[in-house]
Coordinates of C-alpha atoms in Angstrom, one line a residue:
X681 CA 0.0 0.0 0.0
X682 CA 1.5 3.3 -1.0
X683 CA 0.8 6.7 0.5
X684 CA 2.1 10.2 -0.4
X685 CA 4.8 11.8 1.8
X686 CA 3.6 14.3 4.4
X687 CA 4.2 17.9 3.2
X688 CA 2.2 20.9 4.4
X689 CA 3.1 24.4 3.1
X690 CA 2.4 26.1 6.4
X691 CA 4.5 26.6 9.5
X692 CA 3.6 24.4 12.5
X693 CA 2.1 27.3 14.5
X694 CA -0.1 28.2 11.5
X695 CA -1.2 24.6 11.1
X696 CA -2.1 24.3 14.8
X697 CA -4.1 27.6 14.6
X698 CA -6.0 26.5 11.5
X699 CA -6.8 23.1 13.0
X700 CA -8.1 24.6 16.2
X701 CA -10.3 27.0 14.3
X702 CA -11.6 24.2 12.0
X703 CA -12.6 21.9 14.8
X704 CA -14.1 24.7 16.8
X705 CA -16.3 25.7 13.8
X706 CA -17.5 22.1 13.7
X707 CA -18.8 22.5 17.2
X708 CA -15.9 20.7 19.0
X709 CA -15.1 21.8 22.6
X710 CA -11.7 23.3 21.8
X711 CA -10.3 26.8 22.0
X712 CA -9.3 28.5 18.8
X713 CA -6.2 29.9 20.6
X714 CA -2.9 28.0 20.8
X715 CA -1.9 26.5 24.1
X716 CA 0.8 28.2 26.1
X717 CA 2.1 24.8 27.1
X718 CA 3.5 24.0 23.7
X719 CA 2.7 22.0 20.5
X720 CA 2.3 18.7 22.3
X721 CA -0.6 20.1 24.4
X722 CA -2.1 21.5 21.2
X723 CA -1.9 18.1 19.6
X724 CA -3.5 16.4 22.6
X725 CA -6.4 18.8 22.4
X726 CA -6.8 18.6 18.6
X727 CA -6.6 14.8 18.5
X728 CA -9.1 14.6 21.4
X729 CA -11.8 16.2 19.1
X730 CA -10.6 15.2 15.6
X731 CA -13.3 12.6 15.2
X732 CA -16.0 15.3 15.0
X733 CA -15.0 15.8 11.4
X734 CA -16.3 12.2 10.7
X735 CA -19.9 13.4 11.1
X736 CA -20.4 15.6 8.1
X737 CA -17.1 16.0 6.3
X738 CA -16.2 14.9 2.8
X739 CA -13.5 12.1 2.6
X740 CA -11.1 14.3 0.6
X741 CA -11.4 17.2 3.0
X742 CA -11.0 14.9 6.0
X743 CA -7.9 13.4 4.4
X744 CA -6.3 16.8 4.2
X745 CA -7.1 17.6 7.8
X746 CA -5.7 14.3 9.0
X747 CA -2.6 14.8 6.9
X748 CA -2.0 18.1 8.6
X749 CA -2.2 16.4 12.0
X750 CA 0.2 13.7 10.9
X751 CA 2.7 16.3 9.6
X752 CA 2.8 17.9 13.1
X753 CA 3.0 14.5 15.0
X754 CA 6.1 13.3 13.2
X755 CA 8.0 16.3 14.5
X756 CA 7.5 15.4 18.1
X757 CA 10.5 13.8 19.8
X758 CA 10.2 10.1 20.4
X759 CA 10.3 10.4 24.2
X760 CA 7.2 12.7 24.2
X761 CA 5.3 11.3 21.2
X762 CA 4.0 7.9 22.4
X763 CA 0.8 9.0 24.1
X764 CA 0.0 11.4 21.2
X765 CA 0.4 8.8 18.6
X766 CA -1.5 6.1 20.6
X767 CA -4.4 8.6 21.0
X768 CA -4.4 9.3 17.3
X769 CA -4.3 5.7 16.4
X770 CA -7.3 5.0 18.6
X771 CA -9.3 7.8 17.0
X772 CA -8.6 6.3 13.6
X773 CA -10.4 3.1 14.6
X774 CA -13.7 5.0 15.2
X775 CA -14.6 5.9 11.6
X776 CA -18.4 5.4 11.1
X777 CA -18.4 4.1 7.6
X778 CA -16.2 2.4 5.0
X779 CA -15.2 5.5 2.9
X780 CA -14.0 7.3 6.0
X781 CA -12.3 4.1 7.3
X782 CA -10.3 4.0 4.1
X783 CA -9.3 7.6 4.7
X784 CA -8.2 6.7 8.3
X785 CA -6.3 3.7 6.9
X786 CA -4.4 6.0 4.5
X787 CA -3.6 8.4 7.3
X788 CA -2.2 5.7 9.5
X789 CA -0.2 4.3 6.7
X790 CA 1.2 7.8 6.0
X791 CA 2.1 8.1 9.7
X792 CA 3.7 4.6 9.7
X793 CA 5.9 5.4 6.7
X794 CA 7.0 8.8 7.9
X795 CA 8.1 7.6 11.3
X796 CA 11.8 6.8 11.6
X797 CA 12.3 3.1 10.7
X798 CA 14.1 2.7 14.0
X799 CA 11.2 4.1 16.0
X800 CA 9.4 1.6 18.4
X801 CA 6.2 3.6 17.8
X802 CA 5.9 2.1 14.4
X803 CA 4.7 -1.1 16.0
X804 CA 1.8 0.6 17.7
X805 CA 0.8 2.3 14.5
X806 CA 1.0 -0.9 12.5
X807 CA -1.2 -2.7 15.1
X808 CA -3.9 -0.2 14.7
X809 CA -3.3 -0.1 10.9
X810 CA -4.3 -3.8 10.8
X811 CA -7.4 -3.2 12.9
X812 CA -8.6 -0.4 10.6
X813 CA -7.7 -2.5 7.4
X814 CA -10.0 -5.2 8.7
X815 CA -12.8 -2.7 9.0
X816 CA -12.7 -1.9 5.3
X817 CA -11.6 -5.3 4.0
X818 CA -8.1 -4.0 3.1
X819 CA -5.9 -6.4 5.2
X820 CA -3.9 -7.7 2.2
X821 CA -3.0 -4.1 1.4
X822 CA -1.0 -3.8 4.6
X823 CA -0.1 -7.5 5.3
X824 CA 0.9 -9.9 2.6
X825 CA 3.1 -12.4 4.5
X826 CA 5.3 -13.0 7.5
X827 CA 8.5 -12.1 5.7
X828 CA 7.1 -8.8 4.5
X829 CA 6.0 -8.1 8.1
X830 CA 9.4 -8.8 9.6
X831 CA 11.0 -6.5 7.0
X832 CA 8.8 -3.7 8.2
X833 CA 10.4 -3.9 11.6
X834 CA 14.0 -4.9 10.6
X835 CA 15.5 -1.8 12.2
X836 CA 13.5 -2.0 15.4
X837 CA 12.2 -5.5 16.1
X838 CA 9.2 -5.5 18.6
X839 CA 9.5 -7.6 21.7
X840 CA 8.4 -11.2 21.7
X841 CA 5.2 -10.3 23.6
X842 CA 4.4 -7.5 21.1
X843 CA 4.8 -9.9 18.2
X844 CA 2.6 -12.5 19.8
X845 CA -0.1 -9.9 20.2
X846 CA 0.3 -8.8 16.6
X847 CA 0.3 -12.4 15.3
X848 CA -2.9 -13.1 17.2
X849 CA -4.5 -10.1 15.6
X850 CA -3.3 -11.0 12.1
X851 CA -4.7 -14.5 12.6
X852 CA -8.0 -13.1 13.7
X853 CA -8.3 -10.8 10.7
X854 CA -7.2 -13.4 8.1
X855 CA -8.9 -16.6 9.3
X856 CA -12.2 -16.0 7.5
X857 CA -10.7 -14.9 4.1
X858 CA -7.3 -16.6 3.8
X859 CA -6.8 -19.7 5.8
X860 CA -3.4 -20.5 4.3
X861 CA -2.0 -17.1 5.4
X862 CA -3.7 -17.4 8.7
X863 CA -2.2 -20.8 9.3
X864 CA 1.3 -19.4 8.5
X865 CA 0.8 -16.6 11.0
X866 CA -0.2 -19.1 13.8
X867 CA 2.8 -21.2 13.1
X868 CA 5.0 -18.1 13.3
X869 CA 3.3 -17.2 16.6
X870 CA 4.0 -20.6 18.1
X871 CA 7.6 -20.2 17.0
X872 CA 8.0 -17.2 19.3
X873 CA 7.6 -19.3 22.4
X874 CA 10.5 -21.0 24.1
X875 CA 10.7 -24.2 26.2
X876 CA 10.3 -22.0 29.3
X877 CA 7.0 -20.5 28.3
X878 CA 5.5 -22.9 25.8
X879 CA 3.2 -24.3 28.5
X880 CA 1.2 -21.0 28.5
X881 CA 0.6 -21.1 24.8
X882 CA -2.1 -23.8 24.9
X883 CA -4.9 -21.7 23.4
X884 CA -2.6 -20.4 20.6
X885 CA -1.4 -24.0 19.9
X886 CA -5.0 -25.3 19.6
X887 CA -5.9 -22.4 17.3
X888 CA -2.9 -23.1 15.1
X889 CA -3.8 -26.8 14.8
X890 CA -7.4 -26.1 14.0
X891 CA -6.5 -23.4 11.4
X892 CA -4.0 -25.8 9.7
X893 CA -6.5 -28.6 9.6
X894 CA -9.3 -26.4 8.2
X895 CA -7.1 -24.9 5.5
X896 CA -7.9 -26.8 2.3
X897 CA -4.4 -25.9 0.9
X898 CA -2.3 -27.1 3.8
X899 CA -1.2 -30.8 3.6
X900 CA 2.3 -30.9 5.1
X901 CA 1.3 -30.9 8.8
X902 CA 4.1 -32.7 10.5
X903 CA 6.2 -29.5 11.2
X904 CA 3.5 -28.6 13.7
X905 CA 4.4 -31.6 15.9
X906 CA 7.9 -30.1 16.4
X907 CA 6.6 -26.8 17.8
X908 CA 7.1 -26.6 21.5
X909 CA 3.6 -25.4 22.4
X910 CA 2.1 -28.2 20.3
X911 CA 4.3 -30.8 22.2
X912 CA 2.6 -29.7 25.4
X913 CA -0.7 -30.8 24.0
X914 CA 0.4 -34.5 23.7
X915 CA -2.3 -36.6 25.2
X916 CA -5.1 -34.1 24.4
X917 CA -7.7 -34.9 21.7
X918 CA -6.6 -32.1 19.5
X919 CA -3.0 -33.5 19.4
X920 CA -4.5 -37.0 18.6
X921 CA -6.5 -35.5 15.8
X922 CA -3.4 -33.7 14.4
X923 CA -1.4 -36.9 14.5
X924 CA -4.1 -38.6 12.4
X925 CA -3.8 -35.9 9.8
X926 CA 0.0 -36.2 9.8
X927 CA 0.4 -39.9 9.3
X928 CA -2.8 -42.0 9.5
X929 CA -5.2 -43.0 6.9
X930 CA -8.9 -42.3 6.4
X931 CA -10.3 -45.2 8.7
X932 CA -8.4 -43.7 11.7
X933 CA -10.1 -40.4 11.2
X934 CA -13.5 -41.9 10.8
X935 CA -13.0 -43.9 14.0
X936 CA -11.9 -40.7 15.8
X937 CA -14.9 -38.8 14.6
X938 CA -17.3 -41.6 15.7
X939 CA -15.7 -41.5 19.2
X940 CA -15.3 -37.7 19.5
X941 CA -17.9 -36.2 17.2
X942 CA -18.9 -33.5 19.7
X943 CA -15.2 -32.4 20.1
X944 CA -14.6 -32.1 16.4
X945 CA -17.7 -30.0 15.9
X946 CA -16.9 -27.8 18.9
X947 CA -13.6 -26.9 17.3
X948 CA -15.4 -25.4 14.3
X949 CA -14.1 -28.1 12.0
X950 CA -16.3 -29.3 9.2
X951 CA -16.5 -33.1 9.1
X952 CA -17.1 -33.3 5.3
X953 CA -14.1 -31.1 4.7
X954 CA -12.1 -33.3 7.0
X955 CA -13.1 -36.4 5.1
X956 CA -12.2 -34.7 1.8
X957 CA -8.7 -33.8 3.1
X958 CA -8.1 -37.2 4.7
X959 CA -9.0 -38.9 1.4
X960 CA -6.4 -36.8 -0.4
X961 CA -3.8 -37.4 2.3
X962 CA -4.5 -41.1 2.2
X963 CA -4.1 -41.1 -1.5
X964 CA -0.8 -39.4 -1.2
X965 CA 0.4 -41.9 1.3
X966 CA -0.7 -44.8 -0.9
X967 CA 1.1 -43.2 -3.9
X968 CA 4.4 -43.1 -2.0
X969 CA 4.7 -46.9 -2.1
X970 CA 2.4 -47.8 -5.0
X971 CA 3.4 -46.6 -8.4
X972 CA 0.2 -48.2 -9.7
X973 CA -3.2 -48.5 -8.0
X974 CA -6.4 -50.2 -9.2
X975 CA -9.8 -48.5 -9.0
X976 CA -10.8 -51.4 -6.6
X977 CA -8.0 -50.4 -4.2
X978 CA -9.0 -46.8 -4.2
X979 CA -12.7 -47.5 -3.6
X980 CA -11.7 -49.6 -0.6
X981 CA -9.1 -47.3 0.8
X982 CA -10.9 -44.1 0.2
X983 CA -14.4 -45.4 0.9
X984 CA -15.9 -44.0 -2.3
X985 CA -17.8 -45.6 -5.2
X986 CA -16.2 -46.6 -8.4
X987 CA -18.0 -43.7 -10.2
X988 CA -16.3 -41.3 -7.8
X989 CA -12.7 -42.5 -8.5
X990 CA -12.0 -40.5 -11.7
X991 CA -13.4 -37.2 -10.4
X992 CA -11.5 -37.7 -7.2
X993 CA -8.2 -38.3 -9.0
X994 CA -8.8 -35.3 -11.2
X995 CA -9.2 -33.1 -8.1
X996 CA -6.0 -34.6 -6.6
X997 CA -4.1 -33.7 -9.8
X998 CA -5.4 -30.1 -9.6
X999 CA -3.6 -29.7 -6.3
X1000 CA -0.3 -30.7 -8.0
X1001 CA 0.6 -32.7 -4.9
X1002 CA 0.6 -35.9 -7.1
X1003 CA 1.5 -36.4 -10.7
X1004 CA -0.4 -39.4 -12.1
X1005 CA -2.1 -40.7 -15.2
X1006 CA -5.6 -42.2 -15.4
X1007 CA -5.9 -45.5 -17.3
X1008 CA -9.7 -45.8 -17.6
X1009 CA -9.5 -48.8 -19.9
X1010 CA -7.7 -50.9 -17.4
X1011 CA -9.2 -49.1 -14.4
X1012 CA -5.8 -48.1 -12.9
X1013 CA -3.9 -45.0 -11.8
X1014 CA -0.2 -44.7 -12.7
X1015 CA 1.8 -42.6 -10.3
X1016 CA 4.7 -40.5 -11.5
X1017 CA 5.5 -38.6 -8.3
X1018 CA 4.0 -37.5 -5.0
X1019 CA 4.7 -35.1 -2.2
X1020 CA 5.5 -36.9 1.0
X1021 CA 3.0 -36.3 3.9
X1022 CA 5.9 -36.4 6.3
X1023 CA 9.5 -35.6 5.8
X1024 CA 11.6 -37.2 8.5
X1025 CA 14.8 -39.3 8.7
X1026 CA 13.6 -41.9 6.2
X1027 CA 12.8 -39.3 3.6
X1028 CA 16.2 -37.6 4.1
X1029 CA 17.9 -41.0 3.6
X1030 CA 15.9 -41.6 0.5
X1031 CA 16.9 -38.2 -0.9
X1032 CA 20.5 -38.8 0.0
X1033 CA 20.5 -42.2 -1.8
X1034 CA 18.8 -40.5 -4.9
X1035 CA 21.4 -37.7 -5.0
X1036 CA 24.2 -40.3 -4.6
X1037 CA 22.8 -42.3 -7.5
X1038 CA 22.7 -39.1 -9.6
X1039 CA 26.3 -38.3 -8.7
X1040 CA 27.5 -41.8 -9.7
X1041 CA 25.5 -41.7 -13.0
X1042 CA 27.0 -38.2 -13.8
X1043 CA 30.5 -39.6 -13.1
X1044 CA 29.9 -42.4 -15.6
X1045 CA 28.7 -39.9 -18.2
X1046 CA 31.7 -37.7 -17.5
X1047 CA 34.1 -40.6 -17.9
X1048 CA 32.4 -41.6 -21.1
X1049 CA 32.6 -38.1 -22.6
X1050 CA 36.2 -38.0 -21.6
X1051 CA 36.9 -41.2 -23.5
X1052 CA 35.0 -40.1 -26.5
X1053 CA 36.8 -36.8 -26.6
X1054 CA 40.2 -38.5 -26.3
X1055 CA 39.3 -40.9 -29.1
X1056 CA 38.2 -38.0 -31.4
X1057 CA 41.5 -36.1 -30.7
X1058 CA 43.5 -39.2 -31.4
X1059 CA 41.6 -39.8 -34.7
X1060 CA 42.1 -36.2 -35.7
X1061 CA 45.8 -36.4 -35.0
X1062 CA 46.2 -39.6 -37.0
X1063 CA 44.3 -38.1 -40.0
X1064 CA 46.6 -35.1 -39.9
X1065 CA 49.7 -37.4 -40.0
X1066 CA 48.3 -39.3 -43.0
X1067 CA 47.8 -36.0 -44.9

């Protein structure tokens, strides 16, 4: 999201005077005279009433007024600016409609970008920025991913507690529109905990698991098991459910659902979506060790009818998790490759063996080319001697 730089062609005293007069004319309880306590007191008074312009003002006019306030705020020294900026951010969350909310979003973004990149106040502005973006459905304009977020605070990283608070907010504002992004945020949140405080992250860990299970685009789930807060859930039903999605097949999930139907529903998980995901994960697991599968095998393992096999395989291929070819005539599926559901020691060993095999094959090719090259040089030398 881009915003113009702050530039007002008036002195600070003139801006303060004009702002006071403007808000007083709108009926705000503020004097039109400057404070004898200095510009910070002026700002406190102006910000305290600035929301009166939301009642009848035009968005473009309000944007100019807010721009003027921001241009003064960024001149306040860091040690005296925190309360002023927090008060302003709070006012920006009170816009009564979407057009004005977008104006407030633009103003906060302008403030964020004009603060020194090493200023710790940028965190507070960004937190409110996300809140306002949610109100006008503009979250992806200010947050596109975890790496982008970290780069925003590269020169002044927030504390672990602040990042946890921000990650929780980002999860909340993305969970209904972008489960994949929301899931990544929760995983990042859990990564901020250490062995010493992981035990207090129970609620965050449960949210992370539920978000990942509900995301139709998240299939590699075993990294969650390594997160310290998730480890503390071992023995709980949510951890048992995660373990099924990590390494078990469809029958294990069906049995779990029959035994704990109320628990699954209470987590906000959709049983039919779970079944769909478990069928795909089961297919991936079968594909790891079976380069060829019959329709009969799939109907049995996936608990679907024969008529559903082809549409199911087509849906799997759309995910690009598996590369395969349908053989309708012989009622078979030929597997070319598949993504592993888990990637542990066995998979690393398999990858090592594959790379070693490639290395050996390349050595054979290199030796062969060396011999051919030597033979051609010898032939050319002999022909030259003959002539």
